[in-house]
Structure formats: structure tokens, C-alpha cells
Short mmCIF file of C-alpha atoms and ligand atoms in Angstrom, two decimals:
data_model
loop_
_atom_site.label_atom_id
_atom_site.label_comp_id
_atom_site.label_asym_id
_atom_site.label_seq_id
_atom_site.Cartn_x
_atom_site.Cartn_y
_atom_site.Cartn_z
CA MET E 1 0.00 0.00 0.00
CA LYS E 2 1.01 3.58 -0.66
CA VAL E 3 0.12 5.81 2.27
CA LEU E 4 0.16 9.60 2.65
CA LEU E 5 0.52 10.91 6.21
CA LEU E 6 -0.37 14.57 6.87
CA GLY E 7 1.31 16.56 9.65
CA SER E 8 4.75 17.50 10.94
CA GLY E 9 5.00 16.89 14.69
CA GLY E 10 6.06 14.20 17.14
CA ARG E 11 2.66 12.54 16.83
CA GLU E 12 3.18 12.14 13.10
CA HIS E 13 6.74 10.86 13.56
CA ALA E 14 5.41 8.14 15.88
CA LEU E 15 2.69 7.26 13.34
CA ALA E 16 5.27 7.15 10.53
CA TRP E 17 7.54 4.89 12.60
CA LYS E 18 4.70 2.47 13.31
CA LEU E 19 3.30 2.56 9.74
CA ALA E 20 6.80 1.87 8.38
CA ALA E 21 6.86 -1.40 10.37
CA SER E 22 3.82 -2.73 8.48
CA PRO E 23 4.50 -5.48 5.90
CA LEU E 24 1.56 -4.04 3.93
CA LEU E 25 3.37 -0.76 3.32
CA THR E 26 5.16 -0.29 0.01
CA LYS E 27 5.68 3.47 0.16
CA LEU E 28 5.07 6.15 2.78
CA TYR E 29 4.82 9.82 1.89
CA ALA E 30 4.50 12.58 4.48
CA ALA E 31 3.44 16.19 4.00
CA PRO E 32 5.01 18.38 5.17
CA GLY E 33 6.80 16.02 7.61
CA ASN E 34 10.04 16.79 9.47
CA PRO E 35 13.65 15.48 9.49
CA GLY E 36 12.70 12.61 11.83
CA ILE E 37 9.79 11.54 9.64
CA ALA E 38 12.18 11.64 6.67
CA GLN E 39 13.83 8.49 8.11
CA GLN E 40 10.62 6.56 7.33
CA ALA E 41 8.89 8.55 4.59
CA GLU E 42 9.50 10.58 1.49
CA LEU E 43 8.64 14.17 2.38
CA VAL E 44 6.35 16.07 0.02
CA ALA E 45 6.15 19.87 -0.03
CA LEU E 46 2.34 20.01 -0.09
CA ASP E 47 0.28 22.76 1.54
CA ILE E 48 -2.11 20.55 3.51
CA SER E 49 -4.68 23.33 3.84
CA ASN E 50 -5.01 23.14 0.04
CA HIS E 51 -7.29 20.11 -0.24
CA VAL E 52 -7.37 20.23 -4.04
CA ALA E 53 -3.57 19.97 -4.14
CA VAL E 54 -3.60 17.07 -1.66
CA ALA E 55 -6.24 15.24 -3.73
CA GLY E 56 -4.21 15.87 -6.92
CA PHE E 57 -1.08 14.38 -5.34
CA CYS E 58 -3.05 11.33 -4.17
CA ARG E 59 -4.43 10.73 -7.65
CA ASP E 60 -1.05 11.20 -9.34
CA MET E 61 0.79 8.91 -6.92
CA LYS E 62 -2.07 6.37 -6.61
CA ILE E 63 -2.23 6.74 -2.83
CA ASP E 64 -4.25 3.92 -1.20
CA LEU E 65 -4.86 5.57 2.17
CA VAL E 66 -4.51 9.07 3.67
CA VAL E 67 -3.88 9.37 7.42
CA VAL E 68 -4.35 12.80 9.02
CA GLY E 69 -2.45 13.69 12.23
CA PRO E 70 -3.63 17.17 13.32
CA GLU E 71 -7.14 18.50 13.94
CA ALA E 72 -7.15 21.64 11.79
CA PRO E 73 -7.45 19.90 8.38
CA LEU E 74 -10.18 17.60 9.76
CA VAL E 75 -12.24 20.49 11.13
CA ALA E 76 -11.70 22.23 7.76
CA GLY E 77 -13.24 19.20 5.98
CA ILE E 78 -10.26 17.48 4.34
CA ALA E 79 -11.86 14.05 4.83
CA ASP E 80 -14.99 15.15 2.91
CA ASP E 81 -12.94 16.68 0.09
CA LEU E 82 -10.68 13.63 -0.31
CA ARG E 83 -13.56 11.15 -0.15
CA ALA E 84 -15.46 13.24 -2.73
CA ALA E 85 -12.39 12.89 -4.97
CA GLY E 86 -12.54 9.09 -4.54
CA ILE E 87 -9.55 8.86 -2.20
CA ARG E 88 -9.56 6.42 0.73
CA MET E 89 -9.04 8.13 4.00
CA PHE E 90 -8.83 7.57 7.75
CA GLY E 91 -10.33 10.49 9.68
CA PRO E 92 -13.67 12.12 10.51
CA SER E 93 -15.82 14.23 8.20
CA LYS E 94 -16.16 17.94 8.91
CA ALA E 95 -19.56 17.32 10.54
CA ALA E 96 -18.13 14.55 12.75
CA ALA E 97 -15.06 16.66 13.64
CA ARG E 98 -17.44 19.14 15.33
CA LEU E 99 -16.83 16.94 18.38
CA GLU E 100 -13.48 18.76 18.56
CA GLY E 101 -14.25 21.89 16.55
CA SER E 102 -17.16 23.09 18.70
CA LYS E 103 -17.23 22.56 22.45
CA GLY E 104 -20.86 23.74 22.50
CA PHE E 105 -21.81 21.07 19.94
CA THR E 106 -20.30 18.36 22.15
CA LYS E 107 -22.00 19.67 25.30
CA ASP E 108 -25.38 19.70 23.53
CA LEU E 109 -24.75 16.14 22.30
CA CYS E 110 -24.01 15.08 25.90
CA ALA E 111 -27.21 16.74 27.13
CA ARG E 112 -29.32 15.13 24.42
CA PHE E 113 -27.89 11.61 24.76
CA ASP E 114 -27.44 11.58 28.55
CA ILE E 115 -23.62 11.45 28.54
CA PRO E 116 -22.06 12.37 31.91
CA THR E 117 -20.23 15.72 31.71
CA ALA E 118 -19.96 19.02 33.63
CA ALA E 119 -23.13 21.19 33.83
CA TYR E 120 -22.85 24.08 31.36
CA GLY E 121 -24.29 27.11 29.59
CA ARG E 122 -23.65 28.32 25.99
CA PHE E 123 -23.42 32.04 25.26
CA ASP E 124 -22.83 34.29 22.27
CA ASN E 125 -22.69 37.58 24.19
CA LEU E 126 -20.74 38.89 27.15
CA ALA E 127 -23.67 40.23 29.18
CA ALA E 128 -25.53 36.91 29.34
CA ALA E 129 -22.33 34.92 29.99
CA ARG E 130 -21.35 37.33 32.74
CA ALA E 131 -24.74 37.07 34.44
CA TYR E 132 -24.48 33.24 34.41
CA VAL E 133 -20.92 33.28 35.81
CA GLU E 134 -21.95 35.69 38.57
CA LYS E 135 -24.91 33.51 39.46
CA VAL E 136 -22.92 30.22 39.61
CA GLY E 137 -19.74 31.72 41.14
CA ALA E 138 -16.15 30.40 41.18
CA PRO E 139 -14.49 27.98 40.72
CA ILE E 140 -15.83 27.79 37.19
CA VAL E 141 -14.45 27.02 33.71
CA ILE E 142 -14.65 29.30 30.64
CA LYS E 143 -14.06 27.83 27.17
CA ALA E 144 -13.91 29.41 23.73
CA ASP E 145 -16.22 27.31 21.54
CA GLY E 146 -13.85 26.74 18.60
CA LEU E 147 -10.25 25.65 18.00
CA ALA E 148 -7.89 27.95 19.91
CA ALA E 149 -4.63 25.96 19.74
CA GLY E 150 -5.15 24.67 23.29
CA LYS E 151 -5.31 28.20 24.71
CA GLY E 152 -9.06 28.83 24.86
CA VAL E 153 -9.73 27.32 28.31
CA THR E 154 -9.65 29.28 31.60
CA VAL E 155 -9.99 27.23 34.77
CA ALA E 156 -10.99 30.13 37.02
CA MET E 157 -10.59 29.78 40.76
CA THR E 158 -11.96 33.31 41.35
CA LEU E 159 -14.75 35.39 39.85
CA ALA E 160 -12.17 37.92 38.60
CA GLU E 161 -10.30 35.20 36.65
CA ALA E 162 -13.58 33.99 35.20
CA LEU E 163 -14.53 37.48 34.02
CA ASP E 164 -11.02 37.91 32.51
CA GLY E 165 -11.53 34.61 30.68
CA LEU E 166 -14.88 35.77 29.30
CA ASN E 167 -13.42 39.11 28.22
CA ALA E 168 -10.55 37.33 26.42
CA CYS E 169 -13.09 35.30 24.41
CA PHE E 170 -15.38 38.17 23.50
CA ASP E 171 -12.63 40.73 22.78
CA GLY E 172 -11.38 38.56 19.93
CA SER E 173 -8.20 37.15 21.54
CA PHE E 174 -9.06 33.74 20.05
CA GLY E 175 -10.49 35.10 16.80
CA SER E 176 -13.78 33.57 15.69
CA ALA E 177 -13.16 30.58 18.04
CA GLY E 178 -14.17 32.84 20.97
CA ALA E 179 -17.30 34.36 19.42
CA GLU E 180 -19.22 31.69 21.31
CA VAL E 181 -18.42 30.52 24.81
CA VAL E 182 -19.16 27.48 26.97
CA VAL E 183 -19.24 28.10 30.73
CA GLU E 184 -18.82 24.91 32.74
CA GLU E 185 -19.05 23.51 36.22
CA PHE E 186 -15.59 22.93 37.73
CA LEU E 187 -14.89 19.19 38.03
CA THR E 188 -12.50 17.53 40.44
CA GLY E 189 -10.87 14.09 40.26
CA GLU E 190 -8.07 12.51 38.24
CA GLU E 191 -7.76 13.21 34.52
CA ALA E 192 -7.02 10.56 31.91
CA SER E 193 -7.06 10.22 28.14
CA PHE E 194 -8.96 7.38 26.49
CA PHE E 195 -8.68 6.55 22.79
CA CYS E 196 -10.91 4.62 20.39
CA LEU E 197 -10.56 3.78 16.71
CA CYS E 198 -13.96 4.31 15.08
CA ASP E 199 -15.48 3.37 11.73
CA GLY E 200 -18.83 5.17 11.91
CA THR E 201 -20.53 2.32 13.79
CA THR E 202 -17.98 0.50 15.95
CA ALA E 203 -15.67 2.08 18.52
CA LEU E 204 -12.67 -0.12 19.32
CA PRO E 205 -10.90 0.80 22.59
CA PHE E 206 -7.36 1.89 21.68
CA GLY E 207 -5.47 2.53 24.88
CA THR E 208 -5.19 4.96 27.75
CA ALA E 209 -2.66 7.62 28.72
CA GLN E 210 -2.05 10.54 31.04
CA ASP E 211 -0.24 13.70 30.05
CA HIS E 212 1.37 16.68 31.76
CA LYS E 213 0.12 20.00 30.43
CA ARG E 214 2.00 22.46 32.69
CA VAL E 215 5.51 23.53 31.76
CA GLY E 216 7.06 23.11 35.23
CA ASP E 217 7.89 20.23 37.59
CA GLY E 218 5.09 19.56 40.07
CA ASP E 219 2.49 20.57 37.42
CA ILE E 220 2.99 24.31 37.87
CA GLY E 221 3.46 27.21 35.43
CA PRO E 222 1.76 28.01 32.14
CA ASN E 223 -0.12 25.46 30.06
CA THR E 224 1.62 23.85 27.08
CA GLY E 225 0.69 21.46 24.30
CA GLY E 226 1.96 18.70 26.64
CA MET E 227 5.38 18.15 28.27
CA GLY E 228 5.19 14.37 28.50
CA ALA E 229 2.87 11.39 28.78
CA TYR E 230 2.73 7.76 29.78
CA SER E 231 0.58 4.75 29.03
CA PRO E 232 -1.35 2.93 30.38
CA ALA E 233 -3.12 5.26 32.82
CA PRO E 234 -3.49 3.35 36.11
CA VAL E 235 -6.76 5.18 36.91
CA MET E 236 -8.33 3.57 33.80
CA THR E 237 -9.14 0.22 35.40
CA PRO E 238 -11.08 -2.39 33.40
CA GLU E 239 -14.23 -1.29 35.27
CA ILE E 240 -13.73 2.41 34.41
CA ILE E 241 -12.98 1.51 30.78
CA GLU E 242 -16.17 -0.57 30.59
CA ARG E 243 -18.20 2.32 32.07
CA THR E 244 -16.55 4.84 29.73
CA MET E 245 -17.52 2.70 26.74
CA ARG E 246 -21.10 2.19 27.94
CA GLU E 247 -21.86 5.65 29.36
CA ILE E 248 -19.80 7.94 27.10
CA ILE E 249 -18.36 6.42 23.90
CA GLU E 250 -21.25 4.21 22.75
CA PRO E 251 -23.95 6.89 23.23
CA THR E 252 -21.68 9.31 21.34
CA MET E 253 -21.36 6.88 18.41
CA ARG E 254 -25.14 6.30 18.37
CA GLY E 255 -25.85 10.02 18.75
CA MET E 256 -23.51 11.04 15.92
CA ALA E 257 -25.08 8.44 13.62
CA GLU E 258 -28.55 9.68 14.57
CA LEU E 259 -27.50 13.28 13.77
CA GLY E 260 -26.42 12.11 10.31
CA SER E 261 -22.68 12.52 11.00
CA PRO E 262 -21.37 9.08 11.98
CA PHE E 263 -17.92 9.29 13.54
CA ALA E 264 -14.97 7.58 11.83
CA GLY E 265 -11.42 8.24 12.95
CA VAL E 266 -9.69 8.54 16.32
CA LEU E 267 -12.02 9.51 19.14
CA PHE E 268 -9.93 10.85 22.02
CA ALA E 269 -11.94 11.40 25.20
CA GLY E 270 -10.47 13.66 27.89
CA LEU E 271 -11.99 12.28 31.09
CA MET E 272 -12.29 13.30 34.74
CA ILE E 273 -12.61 10.30 37.03
CA ASP E 274 -13.88 10.52 40.60
CA GLU E 275 -15.65 8.16 43.02
CA ASN E 276 -18.81 8.38 40.91
CA GLY E 277 -17.04 7.24 37.73
CA PRO E 278 -15.94 8.93 34.49
CA LYS E 279 -17.18 12.27 33.13
CA LEU E 280 -16.33 13.67 29.70
CA ILE E 281 -14.24 16.88 29.80
CA GLU E 282 -13.84 17.16 26.06
CA TYR E 283 -13.41 15.24 22.83
CA ASN E 284 -10.60 15.46 20.33
CA THR E 285 -10.95 13.83 16.93
CA ARG E 286 -7.31 12.73 16.41
CA PHE E 287 -4.49 11.23 18.45
CA GLY E 288 -3.06 13.28 21.32
CA ASP E 289 0.44 14.69 21.00
CA PRO E 290 2.45 13.35 22.91
CA GLU E 291 -0.02 10.56 23.90
CA CYS E 292 0.26 9.01 20.43
CA GLN E 293 3.99 8.48 20.93
CA VAL E 294 3.47 6.23 23.97
CA LEU E 295 0.55 4.37 22.37
CA MET E 296 2.61 3.55 19.27
CA MET E 297 5.45 2.18 21.44
CA ARG E 298 2.99 -0.20 23.15
CA LEU E 299 0.92 -1.27 20.15
CA LYS E 300 1.77 -4.86 19.17
CA ASP E 301 -0.54 -5.06 16.17
CA ASP E 302 -0.05 -3.66 12.70
CA LEU E 303 -1.36 -0.06 12.72
CA LEU E 304 -1.97 -0.09 8.98
CA VAL E 305 -4.21 -3.17 9.24
CA LEU E 306 -6.27 -1.40 11.92
CA LEU E 307 -6.54 1.90 10.01
CA ASN E 308 -7.59 -0.01 6.88
CA ALA E 309 -10.30 -1.80 8.85
CA ALA E 310 -11.51 1.57 10.18
CA ALA E 311 -11.54 3.09 6.68
CA ASP E 312 -13.57 0.09 5.42
CA GLY E 313 -16.10 0.01 8.29
CA GLN E 314 -14.73 -3.38 9.43
CA LEU E 315 -13.64 -2.62 13.00
CA SER E 316 -16.21 -4.96 14.54
CA HIS E 317 -14.01 -7.83 13.31
CA MET E 318 -10.83 -6.46 14.89
CA SER E 319 -9.10 -6.62 18.25
CA VAL E 320 -6.02 -4.79 19.53
CA ARG E 321 -3.07 -6.25 21.41
CA TRP E 322 -0.68 -4.22 23.56
CA ARG E 323 2.75 -4.96 24.94
CA ASP E 324 2.68 -5.53 28.70
CA GLU E 325 5.28 -2.83 29.23
CA ALA E 326 4.49 0.75 30.15
CA ALA E 327 5.73 3.54 27.87
CA LEU E 328 6.72 7.07 28.80
CA THR E 329 7.73 10.07 26.71
CA VAL E 330 9.59 13.20 27.82
CA VAL E 331 9.15 16.31 25.70
CA MET E 332 12.32 18.33 25.21
CA ALA E 333 11.43 21.93 24.40
CA ALA E 334 13.42 24.96 23.28
CA GLN E 335 14.08 27.56 25.95
CA GLY E 336 11.35 30.19 25.96
CA TYR E 337 8.56 27.65 25.36
CA PRO E 338 5.58 28.04 25.74
CA GLY E 339 6.12 31.78 25.19
CA ALA E 340 8.62 32.58 22.43
CA PRO E 341 10.89 29.54 21.92
CA GLU E 342 14.38 30.17 20.57
CA LYS E 343 14.88 28.58 17.18
CA GLY E 344 18.07 27.48 15.48
CA SER E 345 20.16 25.92 18.27
CA VAL E 346 22.09 22.80 17.22
CA ILE E 347 21.10 19.37 18.61
CA ARG E 348 23.77 16.65 18.80
CA GLY E 349 23.89 13.08 20.01
CA ILE E 350 20.66 11.63 18.70
CA ASP E 351 21.93 9.87 15.58
CA GLY E 352 22.39 6.17 15.17
CA GLU E 353 21.01 3.08 16.83
CA ARG E 354 20.77 3.32 20.57
CA GLY E 355 19.99 -0.38 21.03
CA ASP E 356 18.21 0.34 24.31
CA GLY E 357 14.64 0.25 23.00
CA THR E 358 14.21 4.02 23.28
CA GLN E 359 12.89 6.09 20.40
CA ILE E 360 13.48 9.78 19.82
CA PHE E 361 10.59 11.23 17.86
CA HIS E 362 11.13 14.59 16.18
CA ALA E 363 8.49 17.21 16.96
CA GLY E 364 10.00 20.55 15.91
CA THR E 365 13.33 20.07 14.14
CA ALA E 366 14.88 21.23 10.89
CA ILE E 367 18.13 20.71 9.02
CA ASN E 368 20.24 23.86 8.65
CA ALA E 369 23.56 23.69 6.82
CA GLY E 370 23.69 19.94 7.46
CA ALA E 371 23.06 20.27 11.20
CA LEU E 372 19.93 19.25 13.11
CA VAL E 373 18.45 22.36 14.75
CA ALA E 374 15.48 23.29 16.95
CA ASN E 375 12.65 24.67 14.87
CA GLY E 376 9.70 25.02 17.22
CA GLY E 377 8.59 24.99 20.85
CA ARG E 378 8.35 21.26 21.47
CA VAL E 379 11.37 19.78 19.68
CA LEU E 380 12.02 16.14 20.65
CA ASN E 381 9.99 13.37 22.30
CA VAL E 382 12.31 10.99 24.11
CA THR E 383 10.30 7.80 24.50
CA ALA E 384 11.04 4.55 26.34
CA THR E 385 9.33 1.40 27.57
CA GLY E 386 9.80 -0.50 30.81
CA ALA E 387 8.24 -3.14 33.05
CA THR E 388 6.72 -0.30 35.10
CA VAL E 389 6.14 3.42 34.50
CA GLY E 390 9.06 3.98 36.89
CA GLU E 391 11.37 1.81 34.75
CA ALA E 392 10.23 3.51 31.53
CA GLN E 393 10.85 6.87 33.25
CA ARG E 394 14.44 5.86 34.18
CA GLN E 395 15.15 4.71 30.62
CA ALA E 396 13.67 7.87 29.09
CA TYR E 397 15.67 10.23 31.32
CA ALA E 398 18.87 8.22 30.72
CA ALA E 399 18.29 8.81 26.98
CA VAL E 400 17.53 12.52 27.60
CA ASP E 401 20.86 12.84 29.42
CA ARG E 402 22.76 11.45 26.41
CA ILE E 403 21.46 14.25 24.17
CA ASP E 404 23.79 17.19 23.67
CA TRP E 405 21.50 20.20 23.41
CA PRO E 406 22.25 22.88 26.03
CA GLN E 407 19.47 25.16 24.76
CA GLY E 408 16.78 22.52 25.39
CA PHE E 409 14.90 21.78 28.60
CA CYS E 410 12.42 19.23 29.90
CA ARG E 411 10.44 18.42 33.01
CA ARG E 412 12.21 15.92 35.26
CA ASP E 413 9.07 14.44 36.83
CA ILE E 414 7.02 13.03 33.94
CA GLY E 415 4.93 10.14 35.25
CA TRP E 416 5.19 11.15 38.92
CA ARG E 417 1.64 10.23 39.79
CA ALA E 418 1.96 6.67 38.42
CA VAL E 419 5.48 6.26 39.85
CA GLU E 420 4.22 7.22 43.32
CA ARG E 421 1.33 4.80 42.94
CA GLU E 422 3.74 2.00 41.96
CA ALA E 423 5.84 2.79 45.02
CA GLY E 424 2.69 2.47 47.17
CA ARG E 425 2.87 6.10 48.30
P1 LIG T 1 -9.77 21.15 27.46
O1 LIG T 1 -9.07 21.95 26.40
O2 LIG T 1 -11.27 21.22 27.43
O3 LIG T 1 -9.21 19.75 27.63
O4 LIG T 1 -9.35 21.82 28.84
C1 LIG T 1 -7.98 21.95 29.17
C2 LIG T 1 -7.79 21.51 30.60
O5 LIG T 1 -8.61 22.33 31.46
C3 LIG T 1 -8.25 20.09 30.89
O6 LIG T 1 -7.25 19.16 30.58
C4 LIG T 1 -8.53 20.17 32.36
O7 LIG T 1 -7.32 20.07 33.12
C5 LIG T 1 -9.08 21.55 32.54
N1 LIG T 1 -10.55 21.53 32.50
C6 LIG T 1 -11.34 21.63 31.42
N2 LIG T 1 -12.64 21.55 31.76
C7 LIG T 1 -12.68 21.42 33.11
C8 LIG T 1 -13.73 21.32 34.07
N3 LIG T 1 -15.02 21.36 33.71
N4 LIG T 1 -13.38 21.18 35.37
C9 LIG T 1 -12.08 21.17 35.75
N5 LIG T 1 -11.05 21.28 34.89
C10 LIG T 1 -11.33 21.40 33.58
#
């Protein structure tokens, strides 16, 4: 099979690495890709927001399957445009990607199909939103309705923070994404990520993970795209997974089909788990980054076989096997991240076989005058497996310490919650 992978981050490098291991694969292309992905794929200089150009490339090169990494092209309808051009594709339609593209849409779906989630209100003007926030009081959560690159959520512990969050949405800080706002009840508990592969009818459980969103050790400091992750998430016991499927995922699949927009692709549920069970915080309609990196390290089965089955509506015949080991990834970022990361510093010491089972996925790198350089905020994902999360953590940090990149930094405590649990603390 000839496969085209869209995207350029660490998530896509992990997908490329796993796809390249498939005996079904004859040729992998990636657009735009990165220097890490270039180890597994031929990079193509395609503008992936130009769906006509992507479809033209697929026709010319006789691409058998397109796999989309990031959310923006999905929300912009690339799956519809490629399918209309007769190209096979793994990923949700524009209507189905509303599960990520509109938080209000997802909340209304939850209300209509009885899916456990935080109580909420939807508003398109400041005065009404403000009145609701003042009535409910803090703590409270303010969310821009649309895609805001992970920045549209304010978890407000005081009324003043909540009002600032509302102002930021309605003054245009998030562009059109903030023209509508969801105001939510503040939930407490432990967060986890739960993934399913979906084919419009069947949702096949596809692993669990936990990530670290804050930039600093101890989960402090500004929010980021994610500074590390591990899998599996200990809080996702077989009982919680069974309840998540029955109470959240299956009603979502039925509801989306009933609304005329059946969901096919990766359904990524952000969950809050407390003594009453799981509640949905939000949906994403693609793999998490860096959660994908740890899932790919643990996946025993052939990813391409599974994605084909999803594209053909055949997931009810499939099962997924995982390695027993835990996996953990540490994000190395360029100094300045998440504000203004410094670009251009040279990274040494990541070439060649390490022979220790670790993988270094490229997230934001470039080649400049023959040298590998930092080219973004999150730059490398140093990923390892181990018998426990603690062992995977030791392996990952040992690999981090072999990298020669003085201008990079990482958190030193990725996985702390699971490691403490393993130690019985
Ligand atoms: P989201 O982009 O919706 O995942 O929100 C980003 C983060 O904000 C989540 O990972 C949670 O840590 C937090 N968050 C979102 N919604 C709530 C809520 N209703 N209660 C508490 N924390 C929340």
C-alpha cells in the first residue's frame, strides 16, 4: 500500500515509525513532515490546507490511504474533500469533527444523549455569559467554543479570573473561536485520556494515557501542548474503561449516527474520574500529541491493518493487542517555550542506533547547513518502555541525558503520579 501521512510533529513521527513497520506498506509519503519523519517517509512539499492539491497528489501517486495527524485539516473538511475525490481516508468528516471543533456542539450532544459531563451554559454575548458566571460563582471554567490551539480554556478559581476569561473570548483574543463561549461547572478528580478507533458504527478501545500540560515540575506554570505522557493510565481500570464505553463512547457513536454525522477516525476522550465514575471533559478527533507516541510504542498489532479496517467500516471484526510494558515520553522543548521559543540551536547526540529500546521522535526540528536544529517549541519526544512506569521513566531520562543540546529543557518528573502509585505512596 502507498500511504500519505499529513502533519509535521512528534505525533506524526510516531505514526510514521509504526506505519513503516507494516508489511503491507510499500511506500510512505508525508506532508510536510520533518527530518525525523524523513527516516521513514518521502517528504512532500504540499500545503495541507489546500485540499485540491492534496487530492491531486493522491491521484497522481495512486495513494491507497490518507492518514491525518492534526485536527485543523479535519475540522476544515479534508476528509470530505478527499472522499469526494474518490480517495480512501482515515479520519472524521467535517460534521463529525465538530466533536473537537465546537465545544458547545459536544455539550449539547451530551445533554441530548445523557452522557455524563460538567453542567454548562452556551453564550454568544458577554452580558448573558457574565450574568451566568456571577450567578454560579467560582471555581468555574470558561471555554472558547472553537479551536484555539489549546489556549481557549480558563480554569478560574476566582470570579475575577472567570470574568477575565470571558473578556478574552469576547474581545477577539481567540479570533472567531471565541465568538461563542461554553461556561462549565468545575470538576475535580483525576484526569485521563482514552482513545478509540472508530469506523462510523464500531468504537474499538485503543489505549489509555495521562499527560502533563503544565511547563514546570510539580504541574505548575503556564499550560503547554503537553510536556510528557505515559501509558497505560493506572486510573483507567477495566471497570472504568467498561463504564466509559457504555456511558460515554457508545452513546456518542449512536448520537452522531442519529444526527447524520457518523464518527470515523480517532475519538480521544479527555476524562475526569472521581468516586462516581468517568465524566467527559472534552473530545478530540485525532491522536493526542504526545499521547500518540506512547501508544505507538505499546501497540503490538499492525497499525496499517487497523486503520484499513476503520476506513472500510470493518472494526467490529478487529481486536487490539498491547505490549505488557508501560511507555513514557519526555518532551524536550526549546528555551522560551511556551512563550517565544528560541529557534536554530544545534542538537547533537541523537543519531544512530541506541539499542536500548528508546525512540526519539522529532516534533520541531529542521536541518540547517547539514546540522539538526530546533525549529519550534516542542522539539524532541524521548520515548522509552519498561516493566513499570518507573522503569520507563528511568530509561527515558537516561536517553535525555545522552542528548547534547544545552538550549533545550524538559520536566524531570514526567509520570510522577503513576510512579508514586507504583511505590505504594
Ligand atoms: P480542554 O481543552 O477542554 O481539555 O481543557 C484543558 C484543561 O482544562 C483540561 O485538561 C482540564 O485540566 C481543565 N478543565 C477543562 N474543563 C474542566 C472542568 N469542567 N473542570 C475542571 N477542569 C477542567
